[in-house]
mmCIF file of C-alpha atoms in Angstrom:
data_model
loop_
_atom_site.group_PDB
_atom_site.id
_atom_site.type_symbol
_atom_site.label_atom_id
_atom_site.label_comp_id
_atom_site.label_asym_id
_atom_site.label_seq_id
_atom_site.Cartn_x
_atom_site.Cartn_y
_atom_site.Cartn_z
ATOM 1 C CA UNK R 232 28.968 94.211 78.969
ATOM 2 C CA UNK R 233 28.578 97.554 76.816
ATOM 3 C CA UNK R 234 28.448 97.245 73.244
ATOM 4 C CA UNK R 235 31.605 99.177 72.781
ATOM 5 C CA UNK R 236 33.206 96.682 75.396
ATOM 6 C CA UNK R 237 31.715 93.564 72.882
ATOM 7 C CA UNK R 238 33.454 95.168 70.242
ATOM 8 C CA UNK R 239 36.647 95.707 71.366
ATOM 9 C CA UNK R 240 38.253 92.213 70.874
ATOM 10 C CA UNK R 241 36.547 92.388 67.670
ATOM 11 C CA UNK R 242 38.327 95.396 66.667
ATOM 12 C CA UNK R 243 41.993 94.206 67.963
ATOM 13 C CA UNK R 244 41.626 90.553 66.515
ATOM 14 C CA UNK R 245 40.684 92.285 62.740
ATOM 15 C CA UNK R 246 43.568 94.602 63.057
ATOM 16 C CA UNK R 247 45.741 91.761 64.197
ATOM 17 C CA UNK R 248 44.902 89.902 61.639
ATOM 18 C CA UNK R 249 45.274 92.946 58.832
ATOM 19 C CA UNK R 250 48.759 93.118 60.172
ATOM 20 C CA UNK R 251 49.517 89.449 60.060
ATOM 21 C CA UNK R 252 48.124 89.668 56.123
ATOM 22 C CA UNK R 253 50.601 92.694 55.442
ATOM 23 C CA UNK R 254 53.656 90.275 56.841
ATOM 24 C CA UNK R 255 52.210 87.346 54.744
ATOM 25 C CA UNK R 256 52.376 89.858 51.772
ATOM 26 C CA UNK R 257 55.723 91.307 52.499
ATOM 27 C CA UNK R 258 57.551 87.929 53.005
ATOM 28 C CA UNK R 259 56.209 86.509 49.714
ATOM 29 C CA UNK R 260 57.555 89.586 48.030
ATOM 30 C CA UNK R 261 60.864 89.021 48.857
ATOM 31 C CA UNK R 262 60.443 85.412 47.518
ATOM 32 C CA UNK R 263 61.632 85.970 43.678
ATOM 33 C CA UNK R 264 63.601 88.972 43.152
ATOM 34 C CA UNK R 265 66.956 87.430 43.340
ATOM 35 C CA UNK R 266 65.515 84.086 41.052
ATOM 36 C CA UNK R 267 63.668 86.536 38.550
ATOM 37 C CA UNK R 268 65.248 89.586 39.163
ATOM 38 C CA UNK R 269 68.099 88.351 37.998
ATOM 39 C CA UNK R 270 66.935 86.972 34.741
ATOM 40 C CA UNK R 271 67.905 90.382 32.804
ATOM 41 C CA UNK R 272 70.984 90.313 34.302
ATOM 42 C CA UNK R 273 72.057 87.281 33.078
ATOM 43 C CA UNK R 274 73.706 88.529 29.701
ATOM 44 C CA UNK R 275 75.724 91.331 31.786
ATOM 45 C CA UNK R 276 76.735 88.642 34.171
ATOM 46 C CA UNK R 277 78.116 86.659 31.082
ATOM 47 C CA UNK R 278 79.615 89.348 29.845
ATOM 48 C CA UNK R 279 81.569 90.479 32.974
ATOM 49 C CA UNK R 280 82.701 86.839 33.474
ATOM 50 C CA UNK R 281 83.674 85.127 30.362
ATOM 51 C CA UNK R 282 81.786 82.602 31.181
ATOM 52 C CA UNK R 283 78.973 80.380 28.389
ATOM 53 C CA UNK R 284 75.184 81.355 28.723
ATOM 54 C CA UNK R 285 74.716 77.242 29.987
ATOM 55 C CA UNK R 286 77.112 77.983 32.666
ATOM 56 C CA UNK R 287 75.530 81.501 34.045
ATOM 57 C CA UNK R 288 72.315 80.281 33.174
ATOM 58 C CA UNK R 289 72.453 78.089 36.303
ATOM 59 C CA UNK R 290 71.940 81.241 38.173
ATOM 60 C CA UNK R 291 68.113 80.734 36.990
ATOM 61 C CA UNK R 292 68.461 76.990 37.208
ATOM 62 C CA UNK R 293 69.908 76.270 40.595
ATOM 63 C CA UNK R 294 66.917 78.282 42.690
ATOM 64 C CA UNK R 295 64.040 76.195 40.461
ATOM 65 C CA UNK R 296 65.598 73.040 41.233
ATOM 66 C CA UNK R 297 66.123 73.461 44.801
ATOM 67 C CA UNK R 298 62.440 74.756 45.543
ATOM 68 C CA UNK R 299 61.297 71.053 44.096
ATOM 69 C CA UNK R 300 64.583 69.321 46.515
ATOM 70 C CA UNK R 301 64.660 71.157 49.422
ATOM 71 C CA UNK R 302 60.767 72.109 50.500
ATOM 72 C CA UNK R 303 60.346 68.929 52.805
ATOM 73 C CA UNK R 304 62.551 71.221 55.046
ATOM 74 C CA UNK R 305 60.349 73.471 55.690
ATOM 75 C CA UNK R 306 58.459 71.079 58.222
ATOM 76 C CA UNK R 307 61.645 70.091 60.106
ATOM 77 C CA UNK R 308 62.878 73.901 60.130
ATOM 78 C CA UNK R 309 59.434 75.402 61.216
ATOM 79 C CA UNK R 310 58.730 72.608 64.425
ATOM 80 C CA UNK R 311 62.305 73.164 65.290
ATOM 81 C CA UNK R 312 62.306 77.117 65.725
ATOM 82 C CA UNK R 313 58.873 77.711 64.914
ATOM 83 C CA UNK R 314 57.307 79.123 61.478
ATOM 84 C CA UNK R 315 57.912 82.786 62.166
ATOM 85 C CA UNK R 316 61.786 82.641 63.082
ATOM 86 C CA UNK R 317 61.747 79.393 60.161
ATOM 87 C CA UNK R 318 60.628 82.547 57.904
ATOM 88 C CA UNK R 319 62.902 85.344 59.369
ATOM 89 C CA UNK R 320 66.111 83.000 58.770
ATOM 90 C CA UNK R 321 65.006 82.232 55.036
ATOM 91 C CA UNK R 322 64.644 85.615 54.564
ATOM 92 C CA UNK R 323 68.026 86.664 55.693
ATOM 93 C CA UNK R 324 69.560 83.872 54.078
ATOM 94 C CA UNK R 325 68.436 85.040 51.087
ATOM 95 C CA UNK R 326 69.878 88.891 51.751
ATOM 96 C CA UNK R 327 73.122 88.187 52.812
ATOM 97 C CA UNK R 328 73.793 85.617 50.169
ATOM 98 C CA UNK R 329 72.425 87.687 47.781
ATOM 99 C CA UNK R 330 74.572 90.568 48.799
ATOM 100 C CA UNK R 331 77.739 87.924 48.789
ATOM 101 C CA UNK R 332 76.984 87.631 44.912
ATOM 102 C CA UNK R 333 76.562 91.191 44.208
ATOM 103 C CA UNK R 334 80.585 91.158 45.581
ATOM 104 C CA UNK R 335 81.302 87.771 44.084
ATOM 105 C CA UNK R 336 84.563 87.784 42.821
ATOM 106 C CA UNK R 337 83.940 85.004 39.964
ATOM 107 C CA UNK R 338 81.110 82.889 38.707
ATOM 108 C CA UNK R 339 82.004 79.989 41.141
ATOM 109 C CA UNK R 340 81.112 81.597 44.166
ATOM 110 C CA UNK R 341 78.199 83.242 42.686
ATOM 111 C CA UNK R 342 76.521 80.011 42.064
ATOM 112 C CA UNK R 343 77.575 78.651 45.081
ATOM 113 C CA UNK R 344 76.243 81.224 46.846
ATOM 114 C CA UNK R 345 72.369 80.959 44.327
ATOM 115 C CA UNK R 346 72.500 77.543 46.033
ATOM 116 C CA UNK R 347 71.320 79.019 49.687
ATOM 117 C CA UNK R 348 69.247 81.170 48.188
ATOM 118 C CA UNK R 349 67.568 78.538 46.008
ATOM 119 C CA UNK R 350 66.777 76.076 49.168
ATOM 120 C CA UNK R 351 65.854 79.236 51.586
ATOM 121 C CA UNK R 352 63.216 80.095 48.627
ATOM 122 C CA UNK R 353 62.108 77.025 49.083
ATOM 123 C CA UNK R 354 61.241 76.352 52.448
ATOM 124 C CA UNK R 355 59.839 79.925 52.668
ATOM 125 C CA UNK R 356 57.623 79.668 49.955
ATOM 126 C CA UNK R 357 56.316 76.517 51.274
ATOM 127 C CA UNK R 358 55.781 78.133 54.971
ATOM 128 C CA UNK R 359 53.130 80.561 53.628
ATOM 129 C CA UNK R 360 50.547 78.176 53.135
ATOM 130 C CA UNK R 361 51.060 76.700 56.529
ATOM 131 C CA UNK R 362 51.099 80.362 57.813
ATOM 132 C CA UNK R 363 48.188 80.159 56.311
ATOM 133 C CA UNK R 364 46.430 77.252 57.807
ATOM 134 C CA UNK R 365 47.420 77.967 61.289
ATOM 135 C CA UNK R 366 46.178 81.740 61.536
ATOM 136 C CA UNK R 367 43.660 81.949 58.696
ATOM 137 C CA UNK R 368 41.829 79.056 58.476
ATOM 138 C CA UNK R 369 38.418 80.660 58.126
ATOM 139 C CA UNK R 370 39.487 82.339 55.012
ATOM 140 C CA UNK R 371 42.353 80.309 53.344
ATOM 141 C CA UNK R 372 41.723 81.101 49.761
ATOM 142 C CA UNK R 373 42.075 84.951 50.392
ATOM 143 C CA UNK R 374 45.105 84.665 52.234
ATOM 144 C CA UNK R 375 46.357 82.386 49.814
ATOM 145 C CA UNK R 376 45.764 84.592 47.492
ATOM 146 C CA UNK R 377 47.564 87.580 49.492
ATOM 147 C CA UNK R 378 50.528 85.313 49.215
ATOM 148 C CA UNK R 379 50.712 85.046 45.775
ATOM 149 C CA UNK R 380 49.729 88.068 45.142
ATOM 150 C CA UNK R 381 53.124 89.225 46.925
ATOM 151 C CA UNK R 382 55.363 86.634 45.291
ATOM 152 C CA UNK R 383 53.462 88.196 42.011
ATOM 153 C CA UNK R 384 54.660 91.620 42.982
ATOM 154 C CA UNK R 385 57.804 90.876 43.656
ATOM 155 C CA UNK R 386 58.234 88.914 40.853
ATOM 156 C CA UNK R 387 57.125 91.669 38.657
ATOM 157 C CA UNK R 388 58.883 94.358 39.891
ATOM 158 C CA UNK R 389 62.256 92.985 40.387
ATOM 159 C CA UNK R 390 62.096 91.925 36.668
ATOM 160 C CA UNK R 391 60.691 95.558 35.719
ATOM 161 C CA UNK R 392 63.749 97.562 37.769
ATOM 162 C CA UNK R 393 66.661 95.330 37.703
ATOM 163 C CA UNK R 394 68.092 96.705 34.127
ATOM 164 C CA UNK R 395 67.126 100.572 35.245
ATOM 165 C CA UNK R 396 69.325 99.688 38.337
ATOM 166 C CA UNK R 397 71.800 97.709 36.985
ATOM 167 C CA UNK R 398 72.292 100.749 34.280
ATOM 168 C CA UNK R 399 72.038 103.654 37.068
ATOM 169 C CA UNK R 400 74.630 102.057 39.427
ATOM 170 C CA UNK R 401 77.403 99.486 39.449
ATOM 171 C CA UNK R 402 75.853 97.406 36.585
ATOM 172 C CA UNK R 403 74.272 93.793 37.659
ATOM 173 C CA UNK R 404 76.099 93.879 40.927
ATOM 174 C CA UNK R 405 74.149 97.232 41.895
ATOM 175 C CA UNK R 406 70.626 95.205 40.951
ATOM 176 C CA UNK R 407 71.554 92.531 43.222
ATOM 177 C CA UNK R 408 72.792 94.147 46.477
ATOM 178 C CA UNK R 409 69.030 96.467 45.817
ATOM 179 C CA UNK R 410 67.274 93.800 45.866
ATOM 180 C CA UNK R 411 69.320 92.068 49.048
ATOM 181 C CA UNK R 412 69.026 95.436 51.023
ATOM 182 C CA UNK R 413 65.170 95.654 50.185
ATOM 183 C CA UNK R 414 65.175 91.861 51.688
ATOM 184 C CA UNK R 415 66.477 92.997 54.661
ATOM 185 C CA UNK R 416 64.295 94.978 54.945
ATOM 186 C CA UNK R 417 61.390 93.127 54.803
ATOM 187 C CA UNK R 418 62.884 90.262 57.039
ATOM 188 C CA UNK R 419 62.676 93.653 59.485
ATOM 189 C CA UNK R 420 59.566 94.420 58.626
ATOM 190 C CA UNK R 421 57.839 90.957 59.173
ATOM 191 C CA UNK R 422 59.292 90.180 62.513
ATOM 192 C CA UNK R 423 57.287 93.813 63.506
ATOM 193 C CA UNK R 424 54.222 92.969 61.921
ATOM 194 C CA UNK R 425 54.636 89.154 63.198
ATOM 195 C CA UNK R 426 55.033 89.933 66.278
ATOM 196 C CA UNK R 427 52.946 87.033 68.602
ATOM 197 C CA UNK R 428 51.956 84.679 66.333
ATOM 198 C CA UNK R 429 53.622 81.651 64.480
ATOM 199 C CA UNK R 430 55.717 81.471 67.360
ATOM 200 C CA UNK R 431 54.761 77.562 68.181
ATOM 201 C CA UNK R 432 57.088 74.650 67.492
#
């Protein structure tokens, strides 16, 4: 065997892997924008419904709660369909519902619909880490730390845009459906770049 032939595998397993550490970073993006995104919006959302800050402030309440709850489900979800589709199904949980309260007609169905959200956080954010364990093993503290680095990001930037948005179109209801359409997105976007792996039950 040539030393360009010994290299080879080398070369497709560390681009593999560079793609499976861009999906790992997309996902966790998409993991607080509609909890912490929505944290400006919460005095417009008042505002537009009539409602008292305890009562809208469950918007912020509901997801935290339900990320402590509803985790253990990740196990169950993930040997069921295996981790990758587990992850793809949080992550378009999280868009539509967080499209159906952009177009919420009242409070009610907004925080029913935060409820979804709040558990599909949950079992998401507690897949990475076993995303983690099954395909990086050798290196678990940097792809940890991709991961959070991504939840990070999206954390940050959601909080940084969401009043620009909400002022540039259709108010807080504009903010939200972004932020669900950019989640669609990257539920697209890591069933490319996941393509072959965390498949297993």
């Amino acid at each position: 065997m040539t030393t360009a032939e010994a290299a080879a595998p080398r070369a497709s397993a560390r681009r593999d892997g560079l793609l499976l550490l861009a999906a790992l970073l997309l996902a966790a993006i998409a993991l607080r924008p509609q909890l912490v995104g929505a944290g400006p919006l919460i005095g417009d959302m008042q505002d537009d419904f009539g409602v008292s800050h305890s009562v809208v402030g469950l918007v912020g309440t509901i997801p935290v709660l339900s990320m402590g709850l509803f985790a253990p489900a990740a196990g169950l979800l993930s040997s069921r369909w295996g981790l990758r589709a587990a992850m793809a199904a949080c992550l378009l949980v999280i868009a539509v519902a967080g499209l159906g309260r952009a177009v919420a007609p009242g409070i009610a169905v907004v925080l029913v619909l935060t409820l979804p959200i709040g558990i599909a956080m949950a079992i998401a954010g507690t897949l990475l880490p076993v995303a983690v364990k099954h395909r990086f093993a050798h290196r678990p503290a940097f792809a940890s730390g991709i991961g959070v680095t991504g939840i990070n990001i999206g954390a940050a930037v959601s909080s940084a845009v969401a009043v620009p948005i909400a002022s540039a179109w259709q108010g807080w209801r504009g903010a939200l459906a972004v932020f669900s359409l950019a989640t669609l997105a990257v539920c697209a976007g890591w069933l490319v770049l996941s393509r072959g792996a965390w498949s297993e039950r």
